[in-house]
Short mmCIF file of C-alpha atoms in Angstrom, two decimals:
data_model
loop_
_atom_site.label_atom_id
_atom_site.label_comp_id
_atom_site.label_asym_id
_atom_site.label_seq_id
_atom_site.Cartn_x
_atom_site.Cartn_y
_atom_site.Cartn_z
CA GLN A 1265 -16.74 183.44 135.98
CA ALA A 1266 -18.37 180.17 136.93
CA GLU A 1267 -21.48 180.30 139.10
CA LEU A 1268 -20.82 179.55 142.72
CA GLY A 1269 -21.41 175.92 143.70
CA LYS A 1270 -22.29 174.78 140.15
CA PRO A 1271 -20.05 173.06 137.59
CA GLN A 1272 -18.81 175.15 134.71
CA ARG A 1273 -20.92 174.75 131.57
CA ASN A 1274 -19.13 173.37 128.56
CA CYS A 1275 -21.70 174.13 125.89
CA TYR A 1276 -23.09 177.13 124.04
CA THR A 1277 -26.59 178.50 124.28
CA LEU A 1278 -28.69 177.71 121.24
CA PRO A 1279 -30.27 180.43 119.11
CA GLY A 1280 -34.03 181.02 119.18
CA PHE A 1281 -36.82 179.34 117.21
CA ASP A 1282 -36.69 181.84 114.36
CA PHE A 1283 -33.08 180.87 113.52
CA SER A 1284 -32.53 178.62 110.43
CA TYR A 1285 -29.41 176.49 110.27
CA GLY A 1286 -27.29 176.11 107.16
CA LEU A 1287 -26.73 178.31 104.12
CA TYR A 1288 -29.39 179.50 101.73
CA VAL A 1289 -28.39 179.11 98.10
CA HIS A 1290 -30.75 180.91 95.71
CA ARG A 1291 -30.18 178.67 92.73
CA THR A 1292 -30.84 175.30 94.39
CA ASP A 1293 -33.04 176.14 97.39
CA GLY A 1294 -36.19 177.12 95.54
CA GLY A 1295 -37.93 173.82 96.21
CA VAL A 1296 -40.22 172.09 93.72
CA PRO A 1297 -41.41 175.26 91.90
CA GLU A 1298 -37.80 176.24 91.28
CA ALA A 1299 -36.94 172.75 90.03
CA ILE A 1300 -39.92 172.67 87.66
CA GLY A 1301 -39.57 176.21 86.41
CA HIS A 1302 -35.82 176.34 85.67
CA TRP A 1303 -33.43 173.97 83.98
CA ASN A 1304 -30.16 174.58 85.70
CA THR A 1305 -27.63 172.87 83.47
CA VAL A 1306 -23.97 172.56 84.23
CA LYS A 1307 -21.93 174.67 81.90
CA PRO A 1308 -18.83 172.96 80.52
CA ARG A 1309 -15.65 174.18 82.10
CA THR A 1310 -12.87 175.55 80.03
CA ALA A 1311 -9.86 173.31 80.07
CA SER A 1312 -7.75 174.54 82.93
CA VAL A 1313 -4.06 174.34 82.31
CA GLN A 1314 -2.85 171.79 84.77
CA LYS A 1315 0.62 170.51 85.30
CA MET A 1316 0.97 167.06 83.82
CA PRO A 1317 2.44 164.35 86.06
CA ARG A 1318 6.08 163.40 85.74
CA ASP A 1319 7.06 160.60 83.38
CA PHE A 1320 9.23 158.59 85.75
CA ILE A 1321 9.71 155.70 83.31
CA THR A 1322 11.43 157.94 80.75
CA MET A 1323 13.39 159.79 83.43
CA ASN A 1324 14.63 156.54 85.03
CA ARG A 1325 15.68 155.19 81.66
CA GLY A 1326 17.60 158.39 80.91
CA ALA A 1327 19.29 158.35 84.33
CA LEU A 1328 20.44 154.78 83.85
CA LYS A 1329 21.80 155.56 80.39
CA ALA A 1330 23.68 158.48 81.92
CA GLY A 1331 25.26 156.08 84.42
CA TYR A 1332 23.55 157.19 87.63
CA THR A 1333 22.94 154.47 90.23
CA THR A 1334 22.27 156.04 93.63
CA ALA A 1335 19.06 157.68 94.83
CA HIS A 1336 20.80 161.03 95.30
CA GLU A 1337 22.03 161.01 91.68
CA PHE A 1338 18.54 160.08 90.49
CA ASN A 1339 17.02 163.05 92.37
CA LEU A 1340 19.58 165.40 90.85
CA TYR A 1341 18.75 164.01 87.41
CA TYR A 1342 15.01 164.53 88.05
CA LYS A 1343 15.64 168.18 88.96
CA ALA A 1344 17.87 168.72 85.93
CA LYS A 1345 15.59 167.04 83.37
CA ASP A 1346 11.97 167.34 84.42
CA ILE A 1347 10.10 165.26 81.81
CA ARG A 1348 6.29 165.36 81.95
CA CYS A 1349 3.74 162.96 80.49
CA LYS A 1350 2.38 163.95 77.12
CA ASP A 1351 -1.13 165.37 77.00
CA ASP A 1352 -2.45 162.68 74.63
CA GLU A 1353 -1.19 159.83 76.79
CA TYR A 1354 -2.62 161.26 80.00
CA SER A 1355 -6.13 162.22 78.88
CA ARG A 1356 -8.44 159.30 78.26
CA PHE A 1357 -11.09 161.58 76.76
CA LYS A 1358 -8.92 162.61 73.83
CA ARG A 1359 -8.32 159.03 72.75
CA CYS A 1360 -10.60 157.62 70.05
CA PRO A 1361 -12.63 154.51 70.83
CA PRO A 1362 -11.22 151.32 69.34
CA LYS A 1363 -12.33 150.32 65.88
CA VAL A 1364 -14.54 147.25 66.19
CA PRO A 1365 -16.58 145.45 63.54
CA ALA A 1366 -20.28 146.29 63.39
CA ASP A 1367 -21.39 142.68 63.99
CA LEU A 1368 -19.24 142.21 67.13
CA THR A 1369 -21.11 141.05 70.22
CA TYR A 1370 -19.58 141.78 73.59
CA GLY A 1371 -19.51 139.23 76.40
CA ILE A 1372 -18.84 135.54 76.78
CA THR A 1373 -20.11 133.21 74.09
CA ALA A 1374 -22.64 130.61 75.14
CA ARG A 1375 -21.57 126.99 75.51
CA PRO A 1376 -22.52 124.80 72.55
CA CYS A 1377 -25.43 122.46 73.17
CA THR A 1378 -24.67 118.90 74.23
CA PRO A 1379 -25.72 116.49 71.46
CA LEU A 1380 -28.66 114.46 72.81
CA PHE A 1381 -27.99 111.55 70.44
CA ASP A 1382 -24.52 111.06 71.96
CA LEU A 1383 -26.05 111.01 75.44
CA LEU A 1384 -28.59 108.37 74.46
CA GLN A 1385 -25.90 106.15 72.91
CA HIS A 1386 -23.63 106.45 75.98
CA LYS A 1387 -20.90 107.73 73.69
CA TYR A 1388 -19.19 109.69 76.48
CA LYS A 1389 -18.99 106.57 78.63
CA GLU A 1390 -17.41 104.64 75.76
CA LEU A 1391 -14.88 107.40 75.14
CA TRP A 1392 -13.99 107.44 78.83
CA MET A 1393 -13.63 103.64 78.89
CA GLU A 1394 -11.30 103.79 75.86
CA GLN A 1395 -9.17 106.43 77.56
CA GLN A 1396 -8.98 104.31 80.73
CA ARG A 1397 -7.97 101.21 78.74
CA ALA A 1398 -5.26 103.15 76.92
CA LEU A 1399 -4.02 104.60 80.22
CA THR A 1400 -3.91 101.16 81.85
CA ALA A 1401 -2.05 99.66 78.86
CA ALA A 1402 0.50 102.48 78.95
CA GLN A 1403 1.01 101.96 82.70
CA GLN A 1404 1.55 98.22 82.21
CA VAL A 1405 4.13 98.81 79.47
CA GLU A 1406 5.92 101.29 81.74
CA LYS A 1407 5.86 98.79 84.59
CA LYS A 1408 7.32 96.06 82.38
CA LYS A 1409 10.13 98.38 81.37
CA LYS A 1410 10.90 99.05 85.02
CA ASP A 1411 10.70 95.34 86.01
CA LYS A 1412 13.18 94.25 83.32
CA VAL A 1413 16.53 93.62 85.05
CA ARG A 1414 19.82 93.44 83.20
CA GLU A 1415 21.26 89.99 82.84
CA THR A 1416 24.51 89.24 84.63
CA ARG A 1417 26.85 86.33 84.00
CA THR A 1418 25.43 84.50 87.01
CA THR A 1419 21.82 84.79 85.84
CA LEU A 1420 22.79 83.72 82.33
CA LEU A 1421 24.63 80.64 83.67
CA ARG A 1422 21.61 79.75 85.79
CA LYS A 1423 19.30 79.91 82.78
CA HIS A 1424 21.68 78.20 80.33
CA PRO A 1425 24.15 76.03 82.20
CA PRO A 1426 27.25 74.93 80.21
CA PRO A 1427 27.18 71.30 78.97
CA ALA A 1428 28.57 68.84 81.49
CA LYS A 1429 31.93 67.25 80.56
CA GLU A 1430 32.03 63.49 80.24
CA GLU A 1431 33.74 62.20 83.28
CA SER A 1432 36.78 60.01 82.68
CA PHE A 1433 38.31 57.96 85.39
CA TRP A 1434 41.80 58.90 86.33
CA HIS A 1435 44.58 56.36 85.93
CA LEU A 1436 48.13 56.32 87.02
CA PRO A 1437 50.41 57.37 84.19
CA HIS A 1438 52.54 54.20 84.21
CA LEU A 1439 49.43 52.02 83.99
CA GLU A 1440 48.08 53.74 80.88
CA LYS A 1441 49.73 51.26 78.47
CA VAL A 1442 48.31 48.25 80.15
#
């Protein structure tokens, strides 16, 4: 029962000073003399038989070939034909490293040096100027193509008017013989 007039305690009493917390492990808790005196190496584990994960790609392909389309049919197919990944595909340790030439260097190759003679001659500026001139010429040719308008009969007659007919004075028909 709670003490009269005092709030109820919500903690435990701690053990005495002679109590040590934690677990004592003989192999690793020997301190420095244990570490110097013994070489505790990890022994390799025997390969435990573990269940390989399901190969859903192959199972999905088989279900589609069988004509199943709904999720329920797919689940029934998974239960009927439980295909697992092959051991060689799953384990990366059993694969051999790739065969590479002996003189292969890994990493990114360094950029080739910029020729100093080309910098001194301003060759890059000249190449850029040539590209700009070619680009401007191409744009002008394109603009001329767009500006060219098809000729109509009216514009042709304005440029090349037909020759004017010689004007003859009109006479009355019965006075022609005079």
